[in-house]
Coordinates of C-alpha atoms in Angstrom, one line a residue:
Chain A
M266 CA 68.1 -113.1 -109.1
N267 CA 66.8 -109.5 -109.1
D268 CA 67.0 -107.1 -106.1
G269 CA 63.3 -107.4 -105.0
F270 CA 63.7 -111.2 -104.9
V271 CA 66.9 -111.1 -102.3
R272 CA 65.2 -108.4 -100.3
Q273 CA 62.1 -110.6 -100.0
L274 CA 64.2 -113.6 -99.1
W275 CA 65.9 -111.6 -96.2
H276 CA 62.5 -110.4 -95.1
Y277 CA 61.2 -113.9 -94.7
L278 CA 64.5 -115.0 -93.0
A279 CA 64.2 -112.4 -90.5
L280 CA 60.6 -113.0 -89.8
I281 CA 61.3 -116.8 -89.5
F282 CA 64.1 -116.1 -87.1
L283 CA 61.9 -113.8 -84.9
A284 CA 59.0 -116.4 -84.9
L285 CA 61.6 -119.0 -83.7
L286 CA 62.6 -116.8 -81.0
A287 CA 58.8 -116.3 -79.9
L288 CA 58.0 -120.0 -80.2
A289 CA 61.1 -121.7 -78.7
P290 CA 60.2 -121.1 -75.0
I291 CA 56.8 -122.1 -75.4
W292 CA 58.1 -125.1 -77.3
V293 CA 60.5 -125.9 -74.6
M294 CA 57.6 -126.2 -72.1
I295 CA 55.8 -128.7 -74.4
A296 CA 58.7 -130.7 -75.1
T297 CA 59.6 -130.8 -71.3
S298 CA 56.2 -131.9 -70.4
F299 CA 56.5 -135.0 -72.4
K300 CA 59.7 -136.0 -70.7
D301 CA 60.4 -138.3 -67.7
D302 CA 62.3 -136.9 -64.8
V303 CA 65.5 -138.7 -65.8
L304 CA 65.6 -136.8 -69.1
V305 CA 64.5 -133.5 -67.4
Q306 CA 67.2 -133.8 -64.8
D307 CA 69.7 -134.7 -67.5
G308 CA 70.0 -131.1 -68.4
K309 CA 70.8 -131.5 -71.9
P310 CA 68.4 -129.6 -74.2
L311 CA 66.4 -132.0 -76.3
W312 CA 64.1 -130.4 -78.7
F313 CA 62.7 -133.4 -80.4
F314 CA 63.0 -137.0 -79.0
F315 CA 61.8 -140.5 -79.4
A316 CA 59.4 -142.0 -76.8
P317 CA 57.5 -139.0 -75.3
T318 CA 56.0 -140.2 -72.0
L319 CA 52.6 -139.3 -70.9
E320 CA 53.4 -140.0 -67.1
N321 CA 53.4 -136.4 -66.2
Y322 CA 50.0 -135.8 -67.7
Q323 CA 48.7 -138.9 -66.3
Y324 CA 49.9 -137.9 -62.7
I325 CA 48.4 -134.4 -62.9
V326 CA 45.1 -135.7 -64.1
T327 CA 44.8 -138.7 -61.9
R328 CA 46.7 -137.8 -58.8
G329 CA 46.5 -133.9 -58.6
K330 CA 43.1 -132.2 -58.5
F331 CA 43.3 -131.2 -62.1
D332 CA 39.9 -131.9 -62.9
R333 CA 38.6 -129.7 -60.0
Y334 CA 41.0 -126.8 -60.9
L335 CA 39.7 -127.1 -64.7
T336 CA 36.1 -127.0 -63.5
N337 CA 36.9 -124.0 -61.4
S338 CA 38.7 -122.1 -64.0
V339 CA 36.0 -122.7 -66.6
I340 CA 33.3 -121.7 -64.3
V341 CA 35.1 -118.4 -63.3
G342 CA 36.2 -117.7 -66.9
A343 CA 32.8 -118.3 -68.5
A344 CA 30.8 -116.6 -65.9
S345 CA 32.9 -113.5 -65.6
T346 CA 33.0 -113.4 -69.4
A347 CA 29.3 -113.7 -69.8
I348 CA 28.6 -111.1 -67.1
T349 CA 31.2 -108.8 -68.2
L350 CA 29.8 -108.8 -71.9
L351 CA 26.1 -108.4 -70.7
L352 CA 27.0 -105.4 -68.4
G353 CA 29.7 -103.8 -70.5
G354 CA 27.7 -104.1 -73.6
F355 CA 24.9 -102.2 -72.0
C356 CA 27.1 -99.6 -70.6
A357 CA 29.2 -99.3 -73.8
Y358 CA 25.9 -98.8 -75.9
A359 CA 24.6 -96.2 -73.7
L360 CA 28.0 -94.4 -73.9
A361 CA 28.2 -94.5 -77.6
R362 CA 24.7 -93.5 -78.3
T363 CA 23.6 -90.7 -75.8
D364 CA 25.1 -87.6 -74.2
F365 CA 23.9 -87.5 -70.4
R366 CA 25.0 -85.7 -67.5
G367 CA 28.2 -87.1 -66.1
R368 CA 29.1 -89.0 -69.2
T369 CA 32.6 -87.6 -69.7
L370 CA 33.5 -88.3 -66.0
M371 CA 32.2 -91.7 -66.5
A372 CA 34.2 -92.2 -69.6
N373 CA 37.3 -90.9 -67.9
S374 CA 37.0 -92.8 -64.6
T375 CA 36.3 -96.1 -66.8
L376 CA 39.6 -95.6 -68.4
L377 CA 41.3 -94.8 -64.9
V378 CA 40.0 -97.9 -63.0
R379 CA 41.1 -100.1 -65.9
M380 CA 44.8 -99.3 -64.7
V381 CA 44.2 -100.3 -61.1
P382 CA 47.2 -102.6 -60.3
P383 CA 46.1 -106.0 -58.9
A384 CA 48.4 -105.9 -56.3
V385 CA 46.3 -102.9 -54.9
L386 CA 43.1 -105.1 -54.9
A387 CA 45.0 -108.0 -53.1
V388 CA 44.8 -106.7 -49.5
P389 CA 41.4 -105.1 -49.7
A390 CA 40.0 -108.2 -51.3
F391 CA 41.6 -110.3 -48.5
A392 CA 40.2 -108.1 -45.9
F393 CA 36.8 -108.5 -47.6
V394 CA 36.9 -112.2 -47.7
T395 CA 38.3 -112.5 -44.1
F396 CA 35.8 -110.1 -42.4
S397 CA 32.7 -110.2 -44.4
G398 CA 32.0 -114.0 -43.7
V399 CA 31.6 -114.6 -47.3
K400 CA 33.2 -117.9 -48.0
S401 CA 36.2 -117.7 -50.3
D402 CA 34.4 -119.0 -53.1
L403 CA 34.3 -118.8 -57.0
A404 CA 31.4 -116.2 -56.9
V405 CA 33.8 -113.5 -55.3
L406 CA 36.7 -114.3 -57.7
T407 CA 34.0 -114.1 -60.7
F408 CA 32.9 -110.7 -59.1
F409 CA 36.5 -109.2 -59.1
Y410 CA 37.2 -110.5 -62.6
T411 CA 34.1 -108.9 -64.0
A412 CA 35.1 -105.7 -62.3
L413 CA 38.7 -106.1 -63.6
N414 CA 37.6 -106.8 -67.1
L415 CA 34.6 -104.3 -67.3
P416 CA 36.6 -101.1 -68.2
F417 CA 38.6 -102.6 -70.9
A418 CA 35.3 -104.4 -72.3
I419 CA 33.4 -101.3 -72.2
W420 CA 36.0 -99.1 -74.0
L421 CA 36.5 -101.9 -76.6
L422 CA 32.8 -102.4 -77.3
F423 CA 32.2 -98.6 -77.3
G424 CA 34.5 -98.4 -80.5
F425 CA 32.5 -101.1 -82.0
Y426 CA 29.1 -99.5 -81.3
K427 CA 30.3 -96.2 -82.8
Q428 CA 30.9 -97.7 -86.0
I429 CA 27.2 -98.8 -86.5
P430 CA 25.1 -96.2 -88.0
V431 CA 22.4 -94.7 -85.8
E432 CA 19.9 -94.7 -88.6
L433 CA 19.3 -98.5 -88.3
E434 CA 18.1 -98.0 -84.6
E435 CA 16.1 -95.0 -85.5
A436 CA 14.2 -97.1 -88.2
A437 CA 13.6 -99.9 -85.7
I438 CA 12.2 -97.3 -83.2
V439 CA 10.1 -95.9 -85.8
D440 CA 8.6 -99.3 -86.4
G441 CA 7.6 -99.4 -82.8
A442 CA 10.6 -101.4 -81.3
T443 CA 11.4 -100.8 -77.6
S444 CA 15.1 -100.1 -76.3
L445 CA 15.7 -103.5 -75.4
Q446 CA 14.4 -104.8 -78.6
V447 CA 16.6 -102.5 -80.6
F448 CA 19.5 -103.8 -78.5
F449 CA 18.9 -107.4 -78.7
R450 CA 17.4 -107.8 -82.2
V451 CA 19.1 -104.9 -84.3
L452 CA 22.4 -104.2 -82.6
L453 CA 23.6 -107.5 -81.2
P454 CA 23.8 -109.4 -84.5
L455 CA 25.9 -106.5 -85.9
M456 CA 28.2 -106.5 -82.9
K457 CA 29.2 -110.2 -83.1
S458 CA 32.9 -109.5 -83.9
G459 CA 33.1 -106.9 -81.1
Y460 CA 31.8 -109.1 -78.4
A461 CA 34.1 -111.9 -79.8
V462 CA 37.1 -109.6 -79.3
A463 CA 35.8 -108.6 -75.9
A464 CA 35.1 -112.1 -75.0
I465 CA 38.6 -113.3 -75.8
F466 CA 40.4 -110.8 -73.8
T467 CA 37.9 -111.1 -70.7
F468 CA 38.3 -114.7 -70.8
R469 CA 42.1 -114.5 -71.2
I470 CA 42.5 -112.5 -68.0
A471 CA 40.2 -114.7 -65.9
W472 CA 41.9 -117.9 -67.1
N473 CA 45.5 -116.5 -66.5
E474 CA 45.0 -114.5 -63.2
F475 CA 47.0 -115.6 -60.5
I476 CA 47.3 -113.3 -57.6
L477 CA 43.7 -112.8 -56.7
A478 CA 42.9 -116.4 -57.4
L479 CA 45.6 -117.4 -54.9
L480 CA 44.2 -115.1 -52.2
L481 CA 40.5 -115.6 -52.7
T482 CA 40.3 -119.5 -53.2
G483 CA 40.5 -122.3 -50.8
R484 CA 41.6 -125.9 -51.5
T485 CA 38.4 -126.7 -53.3
T486 CA 38.1 -123.7 -55.4
R487 CA 41.7 -123.3 -56.7
T488 CA 42.0 -122.3 -60.4
L489 CA 44.4 -123.9 -62.7
P490 CA 47.3 -121.3 -62.4
V491 CA 47.1 -121.6 -58.7
G492 CA 47.2 -125.3 -59.0
A493 CA 50.3 -125.2 -61.2
A494 CA 52.2 -122.9 -58.7
G495 CA 51.5 -125.6 -56.2
F496 CA 54.2 -127.8 -57.9
I497 CA 56.8 -125.4 -56.7
T498 CA 57.9 -126.6 -53.3
D499 CA 60.6 -125.7 -51.0
T500 CA 62.4 -128.8 -52.0
G501 CA 62.4 -128.0 -55.5
V502 CA 60.3 -127.8 -58.7
E503 CA 58.7 -130.7 -60.2
W504 CA 59.5 -129.7 -63.8
G505 CA 57.8 -132.4 -65.8
R506 CA 54.6 -132.2 -64.0
I507 CA 54.6 -128.4 -63.8
M508 CA 55.3 -128.1 -67.7
A509 CA 52.5 -130.6 -68.3
M510 CA 50.2 -128.4 -66.1
G511 CA 51.6 -125.2 -68.0
T512 CA 50.7 -126.8 -71.5
L513 CA 47.3 -127.5 -70.5
I514 CA 46.7 -124.0 -69.3
V515 CA 48.1 -122.5 -72.3
I516 CA 46.1 -124.6 -74.7
P517 CA 42.8 -122.3 -74.7
P518 CA 44.7 -119.2 -75.2
L519 CA 46.7 -120.7 -77.9
L520 CA 43.5 -121.7 -79.8
F521 CA 42.1 -118.5 -79.5
T522 CA 45.1 -117.2 -80.8
F523 CA 45.1 -119.3 -83.9
F524 CA 41.5 -118.8 -84.8
A525 CA 41.1 -115.2 -83.9
A526 CA 44.5 -113.7 -84.4
R527 CA 43.1 -110.7 -86.6
Q528 CA 40.5 -109.9 -83.9
I529 CA 43.2 -110.0 -81.0
I530 CA 45.3 -107.7 -82.8
A531 CA 42.5 -105.4 -83.5
G532 CA 41.7 -105.4 -79.9
M533 CA 45.3 -104.6 -78.8
T534 CA 46.0 -102.0 -81.4
A535 CA 42.4 -100.3 -81.0
G536 CA 43.7 -98.1 -78.1
A537 CA 47.0 -97.0 -79.5
V538 CA 46.2 -96.5 -83.2
K539 CA 42.7 -95.1 -83.1
G540 CA 43.5 -92.9 -80.1
Chain B
M74 CA 17.5 -95.5 -60.4
S75 CA 14.0 -95.0 -58.7
E76 CA 12.3 -93.7 -61.7
I77 CA 13.5 -96.6 -63.8
S78 CA 12.7 -99.4 -61.5
Q79 CA 9.1 -98.0 -61.2
K80 CA 8.7 -98.7 -64.9
P81 CA 8.3 -102.3 -65.8
R82 CA 9.4 -101.8 -69.2
F83 CA 11.1 -99.3 -71.5
E84 CA 8.9 -96.8 -73.3
P85 CA 9.3 -97.0 -77.0
G86 CA 11.8 -94.5 -78.3
A87 CA 12.6 -93.2 -74.7
F88 CA 16.1 -94.2 -74.0
T89 CA 17.2 -94.6 -70.5
P90 CA 20.9 -94.4 -70.4
Y91 CA 21.3 -94.7 -66.6
A92 CA 19.5 -98.0 -66.6
F93 CA 22.0 -99.3 -69.2
I94 CA 25.0 -97.9 -67.2
M95 CA 24.2 -98.5 -63.8
P96 CA 24.9 -102.4 -63.5
A97 CA 28.4 -101.9 -64.9
I98 CA 29.0 -98.9 -62.7
V99 CA 27.9 -100.8 -59.6
V100 CA 30.3 -103.8 -60.3
M101 CA 33.3 -101.5 -60.9
M102 CA 32.6 -99.5 -57.8
G103 CA 32.3 -102.7 -55.7
G104 CA 35.2 -104.5 -57.3
L105 CA 37.7 -101.7 -58.2
L106 CA 36.8 -98.4 -56.5
Y107 CA 35.8 -100.0 -53.0
P108 CA 39.3 -101.7 -52.8
V109 CA 41.0 -98.6 -53.7
V110 CA 39.3 -96.6 -51.0
M111 CA 39.7 -99.5 -48.6
A112 CA 43.4 -99.5 -49.3
F113 CA 43.4 -95.8 -48.3
Y114 CA 41.4 -96.8 -45.1
L115 CA 43.7 -99.7 -44.2
S116 CA 46.8 -97.7 -44.5
F117 CA 45.8 -95.9 -41.4
Y118 CA 45.5 -99.0 -39.2
D119 CA 48.3 -101.0 -37.9
W120 CA 46.6 -104.3 -39.1
E121 CA 48.4 -107.6 -39.2
I122 CA 47.3 -111.0 -40.5
G123 CA 45.6 -112.9 -37.7
R124 CA 44.4 -109.9 -35.9
K125 CA 40.8 -108.6 -36.2
L126 CA 40.6 -105.3 -38.0
A127 CA 38.6 -103.9 -35.3
D128 CA 41.5 -104.5 -32.8
A129 CA 44.0 -102.9 -35.2
P130 CA 45.3 -99.6 -33.7
F131 CA 44.7 -96.4 -35.6
V132 CA 48.1 -95.2 -36.4
S133 CA 47.3 -92.0 -38.4
F134 CA 49.9 -91.2 -40.8
D135 CA 52.6 -93.2 -39.2
H136 CA 52.8 -95.7 -42.1
F137 CA 53.5 -92.8 -44.6
V138 CA 56.0 -91.2 -42.5
R139 CA 57.7 -94.6 -42.0
M140 CA 57.4 -95.3 -45.8
V141 CA 59.3 -92.1 -46.6
A142 CA 62.1 -93.2 -44.7
D143 CA 62.0 -96.9 -45.5
P144 CA 65.0 -97.9 -47.3
Q145 CA 63.4 -101.0 -48.5
V146 CA 60.4 -98.9 -50.4
W147 CA 63.2 -96.8 -52.0
E148 CA 65.1 -99.9 -53.0
V149 CA 62.1 -101.5 -54.8
L150 CA 61.3 -98.3 -56.4
W151 CA 64.6 -98.0 -57.7
V152 CA 64.6 -101.6 -58.9
T153 CA 61.2 -100.9 -60.6
I154 CA 62.5 -97.6 -62.2
R155 CA 65.6 -99.6 -63.6
F156 CA 63.4 -102.6 -64.7
G157 CA 61.2 -100.2 -66.5
F158 CA 64.0 -98.3 -68.0
W159 CA 65.7 -101.2 -69.5
T160 CA 62.8 -103.2 -70.5
I161 CA 61.1 -100.3 -72.2
T162 CA 64.1 -99.0 -74.0
I163 CA 65.0 -102.1 -75.3
E164 CA 61.3 -103.2 -76.2
M165 CA 60.8 -99.9 -77.9
T166 CA 63.9 -99.9 -79.7
L167 CA 63.7 -103.4 -80.9
G168 CA 60.1 -103.3 -81.7
V169 CA 60.1 -100.1 -83.5
A170 CA 63.4 -101.0 -85.7
L171 CA 61.9 -104.3 -86.6
A172 CA 58.6 -102.9 -87.5
L173 CA 60.2 -100.3 -89.8
L174 CA 62.4 -103.1 -91.3
L175 CA 59.4 -105.5 -91.8
E176 CA 56.5 -103.1 -92.3
K177 CA 56.1 -104.0 -96.2
P178 CA 53.2 -106.3 -96.6
I179 CA 54.3 -109.6 -97.7
R180 CA 52.5 -113.0 -98.3
G181 CA 51.9 -114.9 -95.1
A182 CA 52.3 -112.0 -93.0
S183 CA 49.2 -113.0 -90.9
I184 CA 50.9 -116.4 -90.0
F185 CA 53.8 -114.4 -88.5
R186 CA 51.6 -111.9 -86.8
T187 CA 49.6 -115.0 -85.2
I188 CA 52.9 -116.4 -83.8
F189 CA 54.3 -113.0 -82.6
I190 CA 51.2 -112.4 -80.4
L191 CA 51.7 -116.0 -78.9
P192 CA 54.0 -114.8 -76.0
L193 CA 51.4 -112.2 -75.0
M194 CA 48.6 -114.7 -74.6
V195 CA 50.6 -117.1 -72.3
S196 CA 49.7 -116.8 -68.6
P197 CA 52.0 -114.8 -66.6
V198 CA 52.4 -117.7 -64.2
V199 CA 53.5 -120.0 -67.1
V200 CA 55.9 -117.5 -68.4
G201 CA 57.7 -117.2 -65.1
L202 CA 57.8 -121.1 -65.0
I203 CA 59.3 -121.5 -68.4
W204 CA 62.0 -119.0 -67.8
R205 CA 62.7 -120.2 -64.4
Y206 CA 63.4 -123.4 -66.0
L207 CA 65.4 -121.9 -68.8
F208 CA 67.6 -119.9 -66.3
D209 CA 67.8 -122.9 -64.0
A210 CA 71.4 -123.1 -62.8
R211 CA 71.7 -126.9 -63.1
I212 CA 69.4 -128.1 -65.8
G213 CA 68.6 -124.7 -67.5
W214 CA 69.0 -124.6 -71.2
I215 CA 70.6 -121.2 -71.2
N216 CA 73.6 -122.3 -69.3
Y217 CA 73.8 -125.3 -71.6
Y218 CA 74.0 -123.3 -74.8
L219 CA 76.4 -120.7 -73.2
G220 CA 78.7 -123.4 -72.3
V221 CA 78.6 -125.1 -75.6
W222 CA 78.5 -122.0 -77.8
F223 CA 80.7 -119.5 -76.0
G224 CA 82.5 -121.6 -73.4
I225 CA 80.9 -119.6 -70.6
E226 CA 80.7 -121.2 -67.3
P227 CA 77.4 -122.1 -65.9
Q228 CA 76.0 -119.3 -63.9
V229 CA 73.4 -119.4 -61.1
W230 CA 71.2 -116.8 -62.7
L231 CA 68.4 -116.5 -60.4
G232 CA 70.7 -116.7 -57.3
D233 CA 72.8 -113.6 -58.1
P234 CA 71.3 -110.2 -57.8
Q235 CA 72.6 -108.8 -61.0
L236 CA 72.1 -112.0 -63.1
A237 CA 68.6 -112.4 -61.7
F238 CA 67.6 -108.8 -62.6
F239 CA 69.1 -109.5 -66.1
A240 CA 66.9 -112.5 -66.3
I241 CA 63.7 -110.9 -65.4
V242 CA 64.4 -108.1 -68.0
F243 CA 65.2 -110.5 -70.7
T244 CA 61.9 -112.5 -69.9
D245 CA 59.9 -109.3 -70.1
I246 CA 61.5 -108.4 -73.6
W247 CA 60.7 -111.8 -74.9
Q248 CA 57.1 -111.2 -73.8
W249 CA 56.4 -107.7 -74.6
T250 CA 58.5 -106.7 -77.7
P251 CA 56.1 -108.4 -80.0
F252 CA 53.5 -106.1 -78.5
I253 CA 55.4 -103.1 -79.6
F254 CA 56.3 -104.6 -82.9
I255 CA 52.6 -105.4 -83.9
I256 CA 51.3 -102.0 -82.6
V257 CA 53.9 -100.1 -84.5
I258 CA 53.3 -102.0 -87.6
A259 CA 49.7 -101.3 -87.7
G260 CA 50.4 -97.7 -87.1
L261 CA 52.8 -97.6 -90.0
Q262 CA 50.5 -99.6 -92.4
A263 CA 47.8 -97.1 -91.5
L264 CA 49.8 -94.1 -92.8
P265 CA 48.6 -92.5 -95.8
S266 CA 50.7 -93.9 -98.7
E267 CA 50.6 -90.6 -100.5
V268 CA 52.6 -88.8 -97.7
V269 CA 55.4 -91.6 -97.9
E270 CA 55.3 -91.4 -101.8
A271 CA 55.4 -87.7 -101.7
S272 CA 58.6 -87.6 -99.4
T273 CA 60.3 -90.2 -101.8
I274 CA 59.5 -87.8 -104.9
D275 CA 60.9 -85.0 -102.8
G276 CA 64.2 -87.0 -102.6
A277 CA 64.1 -88.1 -99.1
N278 CA 66.3 -90.9 -98.4
W279 CA 65.5 -94.0 -96.4
Y280 CA 67.0 -92.3 -93.2
Q281 CA 65.2 -89.1 -93.7
Q282 CA 61.9 -90.9 -94.5
I283 CA 62.0 -92.7 -91.1
F284 CA 63.2 -90.1 -88.8
L285 CA 61.4 -87.1 -90.4
V286 CA 58.2 -88.5 -92.0
K287 CA 57.2 -91.9 -90.6
L288 CA 58.1 -91.7 -86.9
P289 CA 56.9 -88.3 -86.3
M290 CA 53.4 -89.4 -87.9
I291 CA 53.1 -92.5 -85.5
K292 CA 54.4 -90.3 -82.4
S293 CA 51.0 -90.6 -80.7
I294 CA 51.2 -94.4 -81.1
L295 CA 54.5 -94.5 -79.8
V296 CA 53.9 -92.5 -76.7
I297 CA 50.8 -94.4 -75.9
A298 CA 52.5 -97.7 -76.2
L299 CA 55.4 -96.5 -74.1
L300 CA 52.9 -95.3 -71.3
M301 CA 50.9 -98.4 -71.5
R302 CA 54.2 -100.4 -70.9
L303 CA 55.0 -98.1 -68.1
I304 CA 52.0 -98.8 -66.3
D305 CA 52.5 -102.5 -66.8
V306 CA 55.9 -102.1 -65.0
F307 CA 54.0 -100.9 -62.1
R308 CA 51.1 -103.3 -62.2
G309 CA 53.2 -106.5 -62.8
L310 CA 54.3 -108.9 -60.2
E311 CA 53.3 -112.7 -61.3
V312 CA 56.3 -113.4 -63.4
M313 CA 58.9 -112.2 -60.8
L314 CA 56.9 -114.0 -58.2
I315 CA 57.2 -117.2 -59.9
M316 CA 60.8 -116.8 -61.1
T317 CA 62.5 -115.4 -58.1
G318 CA 59.9 -114.2 -55.5
G319 CA 61.7 -110.9 -55.7
G320 CA 65.0 -112.2 -54.6
P321 CA 68.0 -112.6 -54.3
G322 CA 67.7 -109.8 -51.5
R323 CA 65.2 -107.4 -53.3
S324 CA 67.1 -107.3 -56.6
T325 CA 64.2 -108.4 -58.6
E326 CA 61.3 -107.1 -56.3
L327 CA 59.2 -104.7 -58.2
L328 CA 57.0 -102.4 -56.3
S329 CA 53.8 -104.4 -56.8
L330 CA 55.5 -107.5 -55.6
H331 CA 56.9 -105.7 -52.7
I332 CA 53.4 -104.9 -51.6
Y333 CA 52.4 -108.6 -52.1
N334 CA 55.3 -109.7 -50.1
R335 CA 54.7 -107.2 -47.2
A336 CA 51.1 -108.1 -47.0
F337 CA 51.3 -111.7 -47.2
D338 CA 54.8 -112.7 -46.3
T339 CA 55.7 -110.2 -43.5
Q340 CA 52.0 -110.0 -42.8
Q341 CA 51.9 -106.2 -42.4
L342 CA 48.6 -105.6 -44.1
G343 CA 48.2 -101.9 -43.0
Y344 CA 51.8 -101.0 -44.0
A345 CA 51.3 -102.9 -47.3
S346 CA 48.1 -100.7 -47.8
A347 CA 50.2 -97.5 -47.4
I348 CA 52.6 -98.7 -50.1
S349 CA 49.6 -99.5 -52.4
V350 CA 48.5 -95.9 -51.8
L351 CA 51.8 -94.7 -53.4
L352 CA 51.4 -97.3 -56.2
I353 CA 47.9 -95.9 -56.8
A354 CA 49.3 -92.4 -57.0
I355 CA 51.9 -93.3 -59.5
V356 CA 49.7 -95.4 -61.8
F357 CA 47.0 -92.8 -61.8
G358 CA 49.5 -90.1 -62.5
I359 CA 50.6 -91.9 -65.6
S360 CA 47.2 -92.8 -66.5
T361 CA 46.1 -89.2 -66.5
V362 CA 48.8 -88.3 -69.0
I363 CA 47.4 -91.0 -71.3
L364 CA 43.9 -89.8 -70.7
T365 CA 44.9 -86.2 -71.7
M366 CA 46.6 -87.6 -74.9
A367 CA 44.1 -90.1 -76.1
N368 CA 40.6 -90.9 -74.7
P369 CA 38.4 -92.5 -77.2
M370 CA 35.3 -91.9 -75.1
K371 CA 35.9 -88.2 -74.3
S372 CA 33.6 -86.5 -76.9
K373 CA 30.8 -87.8 -79.1
S374 CA 32.6 -86.4 -82.1
D375 CA 35.6 -88.9 -81.6
V376 CA 36.0 -92.0 -83.6

C-alpha cells in the first residue's frame, strides 16, 4: 500500500462521512413519511424498516387539498419563472451589450434590491392586498416572486451574455436582422444553459417560498409550503403527514439537483468566484 | 418610452436598450422598490390590523423614538448578532477547512458535490420541519442518540432558551456549511497551478502554502461569501418560524422574524414597518460593501 492510496482512501472516507451528514436529515423525513403514527410516536429511530405504509400519502392526497396546493404551486412557479426569464433576459441583454445613460446606476440598484429581505415586503404586500381591492390570488404572488427573482436572474444572465462574442450579432445585423430577430434567433439558442440555470433558481425560490405565500393567499390559493405548515396545530404536529408533504415538496428541487448539479453550482459560485 | 411605443418595430441595427430594460425595471419597482418606500411611509402611522389605513393616526417619528428605547428590539438584534457570529464563524471555519483538505480533484467528486448542495435546495419550511422533528423532546432522534451513545438525559431542546438557540445554530450550520465548502473549493481549483507549484519549489510547507499562498489568493471569495451569509442572517426567518416561532421568550427570534411577529402576531403594522426600516438600513449597508468589492455589472470591461 503506497502513501497515495492511503491518502485517497481517507479522502473518500471523509467525503462519504460528510455526504451522510448532509443526507441523513433528508432521509429521516422520507423514512418518517412512510411510518404509521404508532411507529412515529414510538420515538425509536428507524432508518430502514419493513412494511412501509402509504397511509400518510393517501391522507394528504385524498383528504387534504393537496391537488389544489400542487396546482397553485406549479402555476405560480411556472408563471413567475417564465416572466422572470423573459423580462430578465431582455434586461440582461441590454445591460451586457450597450452603454446607455444610467447603466451603472441600474446595475448597482439591481444588485441592491436583490438583497431586500422578504420580511420587509411582508407588511407592504399585506397592505397592498388589503386596500387595493385586489383579491389575494395567484397573480399577485406571481408578481412578487417575479420581482424577487429578477435581480438575480438579470445578474446571472448578464454573465452568460457577456461570454457570447458580439461579432455573431453584428453579422446577423449586417444580414438585415432586426434587434428582436437577433435576440430570438441568434442569441437565445446560445443562451440555453444560462437560461436553464436562471430557471432553476427562479423556480426553486417560487416553489419554496413561504412568508409571502402565507400572507397573500387565501383558502383556495395556498401553495404547498403553506399547506404543509397547516399540519402544525396547537395540539401538536402530525408528523407522518407533514413529512409526507415535505417529501413531496422536496421532490422537484432534488430532481433539479441530480440532473443539473453542475449548473446550480455554476450559478452559486458565479457571484463569489467571478467577482 | 414614448419614442419607442410610436415605432411598431425596431429599426434594423438600431438598438433600443431602454425598451429591453423597462419591463424588468417596472416589475422590480412595483414589487421591490414600492414595498420598501411603503415600509418607510407606514412607519409614520400607527396602523393596526383591522383598522383602515386612512384612519390610522400619523405619529411622525414616534415609532423610531420608541424603537431606540425598545428592549425587545435590542434583544432580537442581539440574538441576530449572536446567531450570525456563531453560524458564520463555524460555517466559514468548517467550510474552508474541509475545502482545503478535500480540494484535490478525485474521481466521483461530482457525485459528492451533488449531495452537498442538497441541503441548500430544500425548502426552508421543510428544513424547519425536519429539524423540529429531530430536536423534539419526546420522539426526536437527537435525544435518543445522545441517550444511547453518551448517556445524556433527554433535553427539551426547543423549550429551553439556550438549547433552542443552539438548535437553530446547528440547523443553519447543517444547511449552509456546504455552500461555503463548494464556493471555496471552486475558488481553490480556479487558482493558477503555477503559483502553488512555485511555492512548493521555493520550499513552502503545507502550513505556509495554505496561509501565505492559497487563502490570501482567494481572500475576495472568502469575504464575499461571508458577507452573503451575513445578509442571509438578516433576511432569514422561515426556519425559525417553523422550529420555534422565535421562542421560548425571544431566544431564537431573529430581526426578520421579529418584524413578522410584530406585524402579524401583535398586529402592530406601523411599528413593524419602522423596524423594517432599520432592517433595510442594515442590509443595504452590508450590500453596499459587497457592491464596492465586486459588482460584475459595474463596467463594460469587466468579466
